[in-house]
Coordinates of C-alpha atoms in Angstrom, one line a residue:
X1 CA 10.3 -19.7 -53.2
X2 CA 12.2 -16.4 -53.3
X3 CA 10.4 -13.1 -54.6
X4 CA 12.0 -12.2 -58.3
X5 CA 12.8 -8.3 -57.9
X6 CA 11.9 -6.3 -61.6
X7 CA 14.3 -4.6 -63.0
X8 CA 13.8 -0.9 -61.6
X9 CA 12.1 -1.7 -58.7
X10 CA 12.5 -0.2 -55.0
X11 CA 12.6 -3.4 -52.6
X12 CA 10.3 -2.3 -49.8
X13 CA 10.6 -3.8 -45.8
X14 CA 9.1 -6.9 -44.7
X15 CA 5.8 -6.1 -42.7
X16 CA 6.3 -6.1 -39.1
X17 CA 5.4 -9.0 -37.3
X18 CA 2.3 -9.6 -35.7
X19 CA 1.9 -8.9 -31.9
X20 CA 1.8 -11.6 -29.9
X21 CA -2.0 -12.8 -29.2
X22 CA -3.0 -12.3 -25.7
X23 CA -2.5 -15.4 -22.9
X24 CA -6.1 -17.3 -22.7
X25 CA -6.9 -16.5 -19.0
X26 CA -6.8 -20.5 -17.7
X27 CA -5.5 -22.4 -15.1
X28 CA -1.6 -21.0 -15.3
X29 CA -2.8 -17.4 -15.2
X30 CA -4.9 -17.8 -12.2
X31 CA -2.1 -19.5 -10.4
X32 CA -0.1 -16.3 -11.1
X33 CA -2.9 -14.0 -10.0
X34 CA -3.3 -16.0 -7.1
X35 CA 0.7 -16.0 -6.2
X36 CA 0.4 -11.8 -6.6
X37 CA -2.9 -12.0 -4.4
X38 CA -1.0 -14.0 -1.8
X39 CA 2.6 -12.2 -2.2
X40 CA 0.6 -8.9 -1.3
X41 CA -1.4 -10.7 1.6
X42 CA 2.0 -11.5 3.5
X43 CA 3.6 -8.3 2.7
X44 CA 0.7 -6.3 4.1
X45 CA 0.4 -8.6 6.8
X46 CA 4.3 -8.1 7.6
X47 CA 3.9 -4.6 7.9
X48 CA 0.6 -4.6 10.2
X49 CA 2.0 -7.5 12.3
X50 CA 5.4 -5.8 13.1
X51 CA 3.8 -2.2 14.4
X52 CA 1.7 -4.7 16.9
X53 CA 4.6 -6.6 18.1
X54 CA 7.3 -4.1 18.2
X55 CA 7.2 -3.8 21.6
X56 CA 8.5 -7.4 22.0
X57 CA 10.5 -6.7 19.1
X58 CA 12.0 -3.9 21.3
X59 CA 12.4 -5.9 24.3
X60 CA 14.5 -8.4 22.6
X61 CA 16.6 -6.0 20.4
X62 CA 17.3 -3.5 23.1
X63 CA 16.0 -1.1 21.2
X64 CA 14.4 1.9 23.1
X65 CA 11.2 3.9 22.1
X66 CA 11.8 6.8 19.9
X67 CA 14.4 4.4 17.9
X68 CA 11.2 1.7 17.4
X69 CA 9.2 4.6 16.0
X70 CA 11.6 5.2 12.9
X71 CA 11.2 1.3 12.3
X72 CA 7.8 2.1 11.5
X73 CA 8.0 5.4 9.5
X74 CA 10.7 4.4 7.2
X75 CA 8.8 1.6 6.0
X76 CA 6.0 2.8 5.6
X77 CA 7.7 5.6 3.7
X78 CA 9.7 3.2 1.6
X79 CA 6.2 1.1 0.7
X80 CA 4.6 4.6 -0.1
X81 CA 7.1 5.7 -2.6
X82 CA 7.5 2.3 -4.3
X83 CA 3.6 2.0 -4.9
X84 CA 4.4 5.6 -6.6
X85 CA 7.0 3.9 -9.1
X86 CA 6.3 0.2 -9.4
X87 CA 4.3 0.5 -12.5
X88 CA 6.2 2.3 -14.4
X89 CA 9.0 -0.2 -13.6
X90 CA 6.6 -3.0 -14.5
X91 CA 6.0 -2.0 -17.9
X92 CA 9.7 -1.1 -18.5
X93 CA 11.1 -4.8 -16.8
X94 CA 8.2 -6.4 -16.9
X95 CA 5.5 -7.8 -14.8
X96 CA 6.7 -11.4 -13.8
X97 CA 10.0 -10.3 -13.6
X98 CA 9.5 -6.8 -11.2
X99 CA 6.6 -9.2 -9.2
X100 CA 9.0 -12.3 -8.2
X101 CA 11.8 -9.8 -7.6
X102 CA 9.7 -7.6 -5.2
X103 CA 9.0 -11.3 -3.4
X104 CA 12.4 -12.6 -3.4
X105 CA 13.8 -9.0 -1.6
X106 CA 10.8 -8.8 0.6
X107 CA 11.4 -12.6 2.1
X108 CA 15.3 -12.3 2.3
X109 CA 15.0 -9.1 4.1
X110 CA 12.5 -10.4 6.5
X111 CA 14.5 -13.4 6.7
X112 CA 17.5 -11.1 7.9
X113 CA 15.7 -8.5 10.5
X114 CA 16.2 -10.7 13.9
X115 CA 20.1 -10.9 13.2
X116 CA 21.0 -7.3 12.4
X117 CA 23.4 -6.5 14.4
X118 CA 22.5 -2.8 15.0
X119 CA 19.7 -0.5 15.0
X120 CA 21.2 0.9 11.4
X121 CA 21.3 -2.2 9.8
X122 CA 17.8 -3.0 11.0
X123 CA 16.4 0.6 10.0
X124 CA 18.3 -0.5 6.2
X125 CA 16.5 -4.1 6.2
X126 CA 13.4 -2.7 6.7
X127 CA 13.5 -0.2 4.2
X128 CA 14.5 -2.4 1.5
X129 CA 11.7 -4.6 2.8
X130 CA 9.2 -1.8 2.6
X131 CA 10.3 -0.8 -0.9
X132 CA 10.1 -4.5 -2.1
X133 CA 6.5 -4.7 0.0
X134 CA 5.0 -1.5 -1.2
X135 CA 5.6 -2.5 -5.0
X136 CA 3.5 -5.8 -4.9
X137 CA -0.3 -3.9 -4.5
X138 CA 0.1 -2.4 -7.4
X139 CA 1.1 -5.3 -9.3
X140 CA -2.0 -6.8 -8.4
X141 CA -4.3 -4.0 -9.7
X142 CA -2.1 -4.6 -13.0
X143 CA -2.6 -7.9 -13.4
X144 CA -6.5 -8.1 -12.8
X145 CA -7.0 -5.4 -15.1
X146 CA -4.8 -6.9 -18.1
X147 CA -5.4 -10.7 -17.9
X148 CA -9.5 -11.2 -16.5
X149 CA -12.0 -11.7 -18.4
X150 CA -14.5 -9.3 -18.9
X151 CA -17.0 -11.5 -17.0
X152 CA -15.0 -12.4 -13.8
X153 CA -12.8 -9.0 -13.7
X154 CA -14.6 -7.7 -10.6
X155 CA -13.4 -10.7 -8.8
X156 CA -10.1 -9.8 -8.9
X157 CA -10.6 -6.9 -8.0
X158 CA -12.5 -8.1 -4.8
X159 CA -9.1 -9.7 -4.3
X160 CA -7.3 -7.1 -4.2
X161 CA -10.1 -5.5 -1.9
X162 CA -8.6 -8.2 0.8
X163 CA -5.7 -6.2 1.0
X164 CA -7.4 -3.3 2.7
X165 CA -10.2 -5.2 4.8
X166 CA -8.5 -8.9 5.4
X167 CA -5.3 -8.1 5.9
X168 CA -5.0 -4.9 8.4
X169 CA -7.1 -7.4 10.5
X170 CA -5.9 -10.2 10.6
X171 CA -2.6 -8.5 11.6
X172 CA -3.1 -8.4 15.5
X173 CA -4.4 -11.8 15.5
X174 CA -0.9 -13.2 13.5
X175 CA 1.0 -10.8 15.9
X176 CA -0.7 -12.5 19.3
X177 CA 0.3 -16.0 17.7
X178 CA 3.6 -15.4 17.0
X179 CA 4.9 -13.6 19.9
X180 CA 2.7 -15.4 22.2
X181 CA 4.2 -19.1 21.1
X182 CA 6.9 -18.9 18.7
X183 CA 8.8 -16.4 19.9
X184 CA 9.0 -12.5 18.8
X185 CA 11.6 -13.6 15.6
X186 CA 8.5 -14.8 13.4
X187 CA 7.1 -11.3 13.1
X188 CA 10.1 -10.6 10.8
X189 CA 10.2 -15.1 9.4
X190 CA 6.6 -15.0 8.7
X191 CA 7.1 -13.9 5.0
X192 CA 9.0 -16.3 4.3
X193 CA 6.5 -19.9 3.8
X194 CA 4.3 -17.7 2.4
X195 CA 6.7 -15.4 0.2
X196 CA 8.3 -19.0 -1.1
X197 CA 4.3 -20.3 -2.5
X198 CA 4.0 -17.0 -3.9
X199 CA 7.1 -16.9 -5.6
X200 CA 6.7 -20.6 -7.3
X201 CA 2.7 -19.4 -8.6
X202 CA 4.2 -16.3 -9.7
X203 CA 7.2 -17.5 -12.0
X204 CA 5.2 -20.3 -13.5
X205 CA 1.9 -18.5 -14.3
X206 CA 2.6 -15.0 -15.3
X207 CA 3.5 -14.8 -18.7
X208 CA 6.8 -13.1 -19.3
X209 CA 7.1 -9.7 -21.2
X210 CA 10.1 -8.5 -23.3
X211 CA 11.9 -5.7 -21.5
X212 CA 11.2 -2.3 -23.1
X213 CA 14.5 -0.6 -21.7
X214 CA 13.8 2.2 -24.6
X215 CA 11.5 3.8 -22.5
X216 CA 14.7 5.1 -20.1
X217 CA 15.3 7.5 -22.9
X218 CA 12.5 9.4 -21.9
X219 CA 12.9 8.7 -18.2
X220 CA 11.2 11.1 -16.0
X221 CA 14.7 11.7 -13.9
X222 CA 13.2 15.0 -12.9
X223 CA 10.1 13.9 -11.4
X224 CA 11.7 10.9 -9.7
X225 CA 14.4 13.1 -8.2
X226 CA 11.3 15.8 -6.8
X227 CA 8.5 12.8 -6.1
X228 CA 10.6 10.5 -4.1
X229 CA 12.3 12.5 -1.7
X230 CA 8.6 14.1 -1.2
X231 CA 6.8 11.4 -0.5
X232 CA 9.1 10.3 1.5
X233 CA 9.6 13.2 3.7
X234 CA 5.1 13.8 4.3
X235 CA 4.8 10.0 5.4
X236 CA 8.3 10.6 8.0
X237 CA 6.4 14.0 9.0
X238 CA 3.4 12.4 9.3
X239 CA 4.2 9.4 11.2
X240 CA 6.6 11.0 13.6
X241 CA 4.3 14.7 14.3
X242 CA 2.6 13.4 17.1
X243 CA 5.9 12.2 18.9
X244 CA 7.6 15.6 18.4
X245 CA 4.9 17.5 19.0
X246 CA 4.0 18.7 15.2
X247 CA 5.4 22.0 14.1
X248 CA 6.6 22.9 17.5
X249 CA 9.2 20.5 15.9
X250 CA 11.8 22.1 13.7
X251 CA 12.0 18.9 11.7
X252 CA 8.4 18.3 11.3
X253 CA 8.3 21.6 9.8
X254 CA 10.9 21.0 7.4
X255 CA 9.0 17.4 6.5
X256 CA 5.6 18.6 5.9
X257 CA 6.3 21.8 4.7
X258 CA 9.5 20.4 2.0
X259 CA 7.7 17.7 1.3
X260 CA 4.7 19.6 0.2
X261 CA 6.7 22.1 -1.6
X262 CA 8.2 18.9 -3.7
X263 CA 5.3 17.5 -4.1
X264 CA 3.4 20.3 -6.0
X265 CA 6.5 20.8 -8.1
X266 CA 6.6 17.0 -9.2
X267 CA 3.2 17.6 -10.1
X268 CA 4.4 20.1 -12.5
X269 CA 6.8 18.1 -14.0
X270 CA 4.4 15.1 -14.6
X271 CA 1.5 17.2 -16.2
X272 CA 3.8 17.9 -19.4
X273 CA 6.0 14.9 -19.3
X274 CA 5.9 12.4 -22.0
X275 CA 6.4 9.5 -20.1
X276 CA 5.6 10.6 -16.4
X277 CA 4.7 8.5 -13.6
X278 CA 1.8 9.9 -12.6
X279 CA -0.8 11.0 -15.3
X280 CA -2.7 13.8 -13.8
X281 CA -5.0 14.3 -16.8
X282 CA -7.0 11.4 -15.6
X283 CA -8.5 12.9 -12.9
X284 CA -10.8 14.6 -15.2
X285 CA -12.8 11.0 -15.3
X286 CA -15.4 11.8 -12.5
X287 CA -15.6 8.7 -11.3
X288 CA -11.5 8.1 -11.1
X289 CA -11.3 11.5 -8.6
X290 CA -14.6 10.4 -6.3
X291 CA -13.4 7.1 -5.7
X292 CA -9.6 8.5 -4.9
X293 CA -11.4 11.1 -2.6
X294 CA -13.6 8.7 -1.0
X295 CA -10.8 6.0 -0.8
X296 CA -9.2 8.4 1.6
X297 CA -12.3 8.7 4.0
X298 CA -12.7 4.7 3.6
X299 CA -9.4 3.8 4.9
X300 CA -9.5 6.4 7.9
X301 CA -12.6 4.8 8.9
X302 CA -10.9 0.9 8.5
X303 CA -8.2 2.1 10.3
X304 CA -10.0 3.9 13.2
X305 CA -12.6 1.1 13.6
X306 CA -9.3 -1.7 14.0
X307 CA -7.4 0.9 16.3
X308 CA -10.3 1.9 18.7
X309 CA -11.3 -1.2 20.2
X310 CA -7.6 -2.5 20.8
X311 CA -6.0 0.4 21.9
X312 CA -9.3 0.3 24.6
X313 CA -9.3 -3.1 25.6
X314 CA -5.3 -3.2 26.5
X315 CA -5.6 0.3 28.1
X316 CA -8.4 -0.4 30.5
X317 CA -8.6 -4.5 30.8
X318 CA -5.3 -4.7 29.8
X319 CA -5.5 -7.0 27.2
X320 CA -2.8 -8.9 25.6
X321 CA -2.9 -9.1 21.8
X322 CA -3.7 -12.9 21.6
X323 CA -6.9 -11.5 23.7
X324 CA -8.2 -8.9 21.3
X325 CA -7.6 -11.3 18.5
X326 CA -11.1 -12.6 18.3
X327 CA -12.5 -9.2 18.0
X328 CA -10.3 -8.7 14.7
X329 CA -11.3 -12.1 13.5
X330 CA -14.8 -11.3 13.6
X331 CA -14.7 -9.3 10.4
X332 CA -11.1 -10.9 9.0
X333 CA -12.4 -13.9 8.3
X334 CA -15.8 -13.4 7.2
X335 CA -14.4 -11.2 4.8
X336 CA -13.3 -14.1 2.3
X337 CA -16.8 -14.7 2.1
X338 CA -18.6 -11.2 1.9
X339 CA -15.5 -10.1 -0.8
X340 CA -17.0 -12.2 -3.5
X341 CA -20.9 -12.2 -2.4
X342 CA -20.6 -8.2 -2.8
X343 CA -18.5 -8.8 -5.9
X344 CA -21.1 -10.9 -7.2
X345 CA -24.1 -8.1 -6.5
X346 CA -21.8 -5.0 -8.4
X347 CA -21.5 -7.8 -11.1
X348 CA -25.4 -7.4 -11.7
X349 CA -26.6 -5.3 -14.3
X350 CA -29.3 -3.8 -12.7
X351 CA -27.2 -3.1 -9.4
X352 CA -25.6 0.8 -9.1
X353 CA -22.8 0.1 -7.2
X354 CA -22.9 3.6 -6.2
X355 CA -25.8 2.8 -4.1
X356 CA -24.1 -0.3 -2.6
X357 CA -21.5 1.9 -1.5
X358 CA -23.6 4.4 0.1
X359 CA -25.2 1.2 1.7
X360 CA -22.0 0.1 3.1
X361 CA -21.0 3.4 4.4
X362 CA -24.0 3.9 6.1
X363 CA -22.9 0.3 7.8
X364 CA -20.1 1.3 8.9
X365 CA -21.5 4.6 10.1
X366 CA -24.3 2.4 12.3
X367 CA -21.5 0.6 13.7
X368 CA -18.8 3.4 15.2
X369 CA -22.5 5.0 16.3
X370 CA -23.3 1.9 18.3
X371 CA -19.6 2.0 19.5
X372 CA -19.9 5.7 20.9
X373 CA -22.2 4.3 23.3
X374 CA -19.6 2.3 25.1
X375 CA -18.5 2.2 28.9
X376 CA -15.9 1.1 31.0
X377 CA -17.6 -1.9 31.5
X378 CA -17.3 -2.9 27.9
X379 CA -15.2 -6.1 27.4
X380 CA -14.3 -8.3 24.1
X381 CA -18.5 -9.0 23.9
X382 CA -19.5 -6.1 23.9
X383 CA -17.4 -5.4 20.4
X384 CA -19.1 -8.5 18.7
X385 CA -22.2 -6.8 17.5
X386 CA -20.0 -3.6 16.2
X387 CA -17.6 -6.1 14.0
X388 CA -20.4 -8.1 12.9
X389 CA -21.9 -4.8 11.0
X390 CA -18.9 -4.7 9.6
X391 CA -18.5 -7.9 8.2
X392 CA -20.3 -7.1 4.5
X393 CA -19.6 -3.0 5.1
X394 CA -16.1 -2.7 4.5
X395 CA -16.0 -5.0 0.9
X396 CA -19.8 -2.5 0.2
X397 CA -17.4 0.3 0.8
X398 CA -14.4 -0.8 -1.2
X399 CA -15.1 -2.7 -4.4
X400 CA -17.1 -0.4 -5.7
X401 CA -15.0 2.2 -5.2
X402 CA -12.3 0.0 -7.6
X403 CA -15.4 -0.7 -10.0
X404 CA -15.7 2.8 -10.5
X405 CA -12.0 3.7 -10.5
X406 CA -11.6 1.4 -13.4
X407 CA -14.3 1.0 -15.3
X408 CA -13.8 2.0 -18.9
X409 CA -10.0 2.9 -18.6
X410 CA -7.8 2.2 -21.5
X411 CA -5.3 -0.9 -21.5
X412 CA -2.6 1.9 -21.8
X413 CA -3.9 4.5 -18.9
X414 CA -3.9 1.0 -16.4
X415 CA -0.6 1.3 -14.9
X416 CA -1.6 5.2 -14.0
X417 CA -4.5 4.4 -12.2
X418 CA -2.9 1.5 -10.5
X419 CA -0.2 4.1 -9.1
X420 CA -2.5 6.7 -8.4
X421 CA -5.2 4.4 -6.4
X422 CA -2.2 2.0 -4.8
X423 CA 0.0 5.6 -3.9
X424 CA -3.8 7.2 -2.1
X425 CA -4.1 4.1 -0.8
X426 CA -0.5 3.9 1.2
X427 CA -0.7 7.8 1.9
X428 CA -4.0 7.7 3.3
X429 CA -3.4 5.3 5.9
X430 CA -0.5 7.3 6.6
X431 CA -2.6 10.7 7.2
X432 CA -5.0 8.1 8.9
X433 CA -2.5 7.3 11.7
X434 CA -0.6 10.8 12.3
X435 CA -4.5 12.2 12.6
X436 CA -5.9 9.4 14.8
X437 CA -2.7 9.7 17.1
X438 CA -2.8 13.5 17.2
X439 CA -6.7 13.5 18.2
X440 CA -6.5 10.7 21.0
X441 CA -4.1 13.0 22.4
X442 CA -5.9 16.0 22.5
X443 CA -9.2 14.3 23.5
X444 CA -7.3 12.6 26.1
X445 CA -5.9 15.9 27.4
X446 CA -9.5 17.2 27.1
X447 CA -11.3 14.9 29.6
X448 CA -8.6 14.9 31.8
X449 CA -8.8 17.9 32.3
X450 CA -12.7 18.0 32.9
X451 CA -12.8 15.3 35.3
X452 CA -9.9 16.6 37.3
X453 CA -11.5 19.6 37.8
X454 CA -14.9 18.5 38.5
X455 CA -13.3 15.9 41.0
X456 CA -10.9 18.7 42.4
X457 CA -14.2 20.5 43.6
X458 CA -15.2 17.0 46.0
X459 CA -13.5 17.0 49.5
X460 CA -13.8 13.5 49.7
X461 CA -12.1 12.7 46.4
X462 CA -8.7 12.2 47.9
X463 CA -10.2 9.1 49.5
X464 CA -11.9 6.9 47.0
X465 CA -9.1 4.0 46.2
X466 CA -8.7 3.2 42.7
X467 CA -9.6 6.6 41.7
X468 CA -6.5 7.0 39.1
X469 CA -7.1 3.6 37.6
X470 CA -11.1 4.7 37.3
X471 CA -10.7 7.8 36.0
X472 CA -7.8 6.8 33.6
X473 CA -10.9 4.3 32.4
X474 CA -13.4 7.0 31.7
X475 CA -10.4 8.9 30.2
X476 CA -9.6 6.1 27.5
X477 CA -13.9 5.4 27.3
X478 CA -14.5 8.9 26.7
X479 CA -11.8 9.4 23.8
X480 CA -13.0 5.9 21.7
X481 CA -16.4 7.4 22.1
X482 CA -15.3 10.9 20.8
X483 CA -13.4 8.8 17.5
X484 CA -16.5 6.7 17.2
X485 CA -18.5 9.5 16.7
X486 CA -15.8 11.4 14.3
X487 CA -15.4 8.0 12.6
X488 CA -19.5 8.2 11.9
X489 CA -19.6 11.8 10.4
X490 CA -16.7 11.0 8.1
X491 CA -19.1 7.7 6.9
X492 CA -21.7 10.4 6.5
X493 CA -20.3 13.0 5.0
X494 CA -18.7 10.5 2.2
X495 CA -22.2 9.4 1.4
X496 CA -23.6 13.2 0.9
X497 CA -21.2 13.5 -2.0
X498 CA -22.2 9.9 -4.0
X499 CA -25.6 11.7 -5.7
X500 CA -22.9 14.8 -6.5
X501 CA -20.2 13.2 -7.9
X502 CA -19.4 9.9 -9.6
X503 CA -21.8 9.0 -12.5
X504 CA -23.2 5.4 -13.1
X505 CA -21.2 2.2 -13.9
X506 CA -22.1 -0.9 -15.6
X507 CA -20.1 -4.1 -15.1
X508 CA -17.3 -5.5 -17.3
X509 CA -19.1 -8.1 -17.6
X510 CA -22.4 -6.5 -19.4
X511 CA -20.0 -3.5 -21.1

């Protein structure tokens, strides 16, 4: 029945309709969480498993040395910049739709790598792959911190945890496999079963937001046009300083130095923006800044403690990948056990997951102090007991870091943190690698030095056969003891700070 308007009076709107009621978290979103979770599994695995085959990805391309090494840096540098900008284009195009895109590019292009013709096509494939790869982390964050309950929250994010402990080890393991039976193309086709499942979960259980294209009238062109090119240019600098020898290197100079000078001046432009990327006023939240700083120290420490026995074992036993595997599945595969059993004790009340992580850097601190007492004798054993400490120390050291990162954030401020923790994330395993390379280097150079001259001063030297083979051994020994022991302080000195900085943290679940 139609409203009969009096004579005189102003008709008025209709009321805006109601939002839409949130999804009821149920079987279809979990297969969508679960189809992100796996989607940023394989693209993480794609990246780790291509640096450790590239030499036989080398051998069959034809591709020499330095040329391999850009293969590496401009994908990482496409993955960092797109975890700098994927969720602001989630929110603008939508979850589902940005997610299953990311999936479909990511699988084509690693579909295409093994038939590109030249070393330019491959360099474009891979930075469209890293781009599409580097936006899916991110996406996960989002999507435990929108749809999980209160109650079971933490266990998404324990998920996304596997990203940083599961996957970077399980990536020489993969590598050995597929190069060792299938042939050197699966590094690139290994996305694909995997990208395929992830796709199907992802288009049938996210739900599917309206596009909000009104937020490009107050598109941040300024900060994309200074943020891009800078983060861009550090990771290049970084990745590539060791192999040009740092700022002896004209270009290095102009990658750090330009990129830095971008950077601060995107950081500018987003603390007034309306709209920016990045929102810098949250790192006034305490706990948001300690768990950023620390994630930094975290992932040097993951990275070193994966890098140290492998780059040992095939430089003195000259180990094949498929050997060291078991040393990396040690802690891999524990870890989808420990990720929820630590998940489960920060989703106690009475727990301070401050403590747990001061627990689980002190783990990890025991084990690269166990490691600096190694020897040229050491063989794939001898690593056992090291990766076993490790097995519940690297979730201890990670998931509370995300409980505190996002523990009462607003629904609106949740695409910020996800690009500020996913963007420290990606650039502090780049810093990680440019600083591990440059100080195995110098140590290298160190105790060559010393035992050349202490040998030089024995007449008999000249005579002792194998002497270059033993001494390049103690070399190699010496320098993973030296990063064992730098490894441990870091550990250390990230726990000093805990008491200092973050404040305490309830669960969600007992908010």
């Amino acid at each position: 029945m139609s409203a009969v308007l009096l004579p005189g009076a102003v008709p008025t709107a209709p009321p805006p309709p109601s939002p839409p009621a949130p999804p009821v978290f149920g079987l279809r979103l979990a297969t969508g969480l679960a189809g992100v979770l796996l989607a940023v599994l394989v693209s993480g695995l794609n990246e780790n498993i291509t640096k450790v085959a590239l030499a036989d990805i080398r051998g069959a391309m034809g591709i020499a040395r330095d040329d391999a090494s850009w293969l590496v840096a401009l994908y990482a540098a496409a993955s960092v910049s797109a975890m700098a900008f994927a969720p602001w284009c989630s929110v603008t195009f939508s979850l589902r739709r940005l997610t299953a895109t990311a999936i479909l590019v990511c699988m084509a292009a690693g579909l295409l790598c093994p038939f590109a013709p030249n070393l330019s096509v491959l360099m474009f494939l891979r930075v469209v792959q890293g781009a599409a790869g580097g936006a899916l982390p991110p996406m996960l964050m989002t999507v435990a911190l929108r749809f999980l309950p209160p109650n079971i929250k933490l266990y998404g994010l324990g998920g996304y945890a596997l990203s940083a402990t599961f996957g970077p080890s399980l990536g020489t393991p993969l590598a050995a496999f597929w190069a060792e039976y299938l042939g050197w193309q699966w590094a690139f086709w290994q996305v694909v079963p995997g990208s395929i499942v992830a796709l199907l979960m992802v288009s049938w259980g996210l739900p599917q937001d309206p596009l909000r294209l009104e937020r490009f009238r107050q598109f941040d062109w300024r900060g994309l046009l200074l943020g891009l090119p800078a983060i861009s240019m550090l990771v290049v600098g970084m990745l590539q300083g060791e192999r040009l020898a740092w700022f002896a290197s004209p270009l290095i100079c102009v990658l750090l130095g330009g990129g830095l000078l971008l950077l601060v001046l995107f950081f500018i432009n987003e603390w007034s923006h309306p709209l920016p990327f990045f929102k810098l006023q949250l790192l006034s939240r305490r706990n948001l800044s300690h768990a950023l700083l620390t994630l930094g120290g975290v992932l040097f420490v993951l990275l070193a403690v994966i890098l140290i026995p492998s780059s040992y074992l095939a430089q003195v036993h000259a180990y094949r990948p498929l050997q060291t595997a078991p040393v990396m599945l040690m802690v891999a595969l524990p870890q989808l056990i420990a990720l929820p059993l630590v998940a489960a004790l920060c989703n106690i009340r009475a727990v301070d997951c401050r403590w747990v992580l001061a627990i689980g850097l002190a783990l990890l601190a025991l084990s690269c102090v166990l490691g600096a007492r190694m020897s040229p004798d050491w063989i794939r054993t001898h690593f056992y007991l090291l990766q076993a400490v490790q097995i519940f120390a690297q979730p201890m050291a990670v998931i509370p870091l995300l409980l505190l990162a996002t523990t009462g954030l607003a629904p609106q401020d949740g695409p910020f943190a996800s690009a500020w923790f996913n963007t420290i994330k990606g650039m502090s395993a780049v810093v990680a690698t440019g600083v591990l390379d440059a100080l195995i280097t110098r140590r290298n150079h160190f105790h060559s030095t010393v035992l050349s001259e202490r040998l030089g001063n024995l007449p008999t030297a000249v005579d002792v056969p194998g002497l270059a083979q033993r001494m390049h051994a103690q070399v190699v020994t010496l320098t993973s003891s030296d990063l064992y022991l730098t490894v441990a302080m870091i550990a250390l000195a990230m726990i000093l700070i805990i008491p200092i900085l973050p404040t305490r943290v309830y669960p969600p679940r007992a908010a």
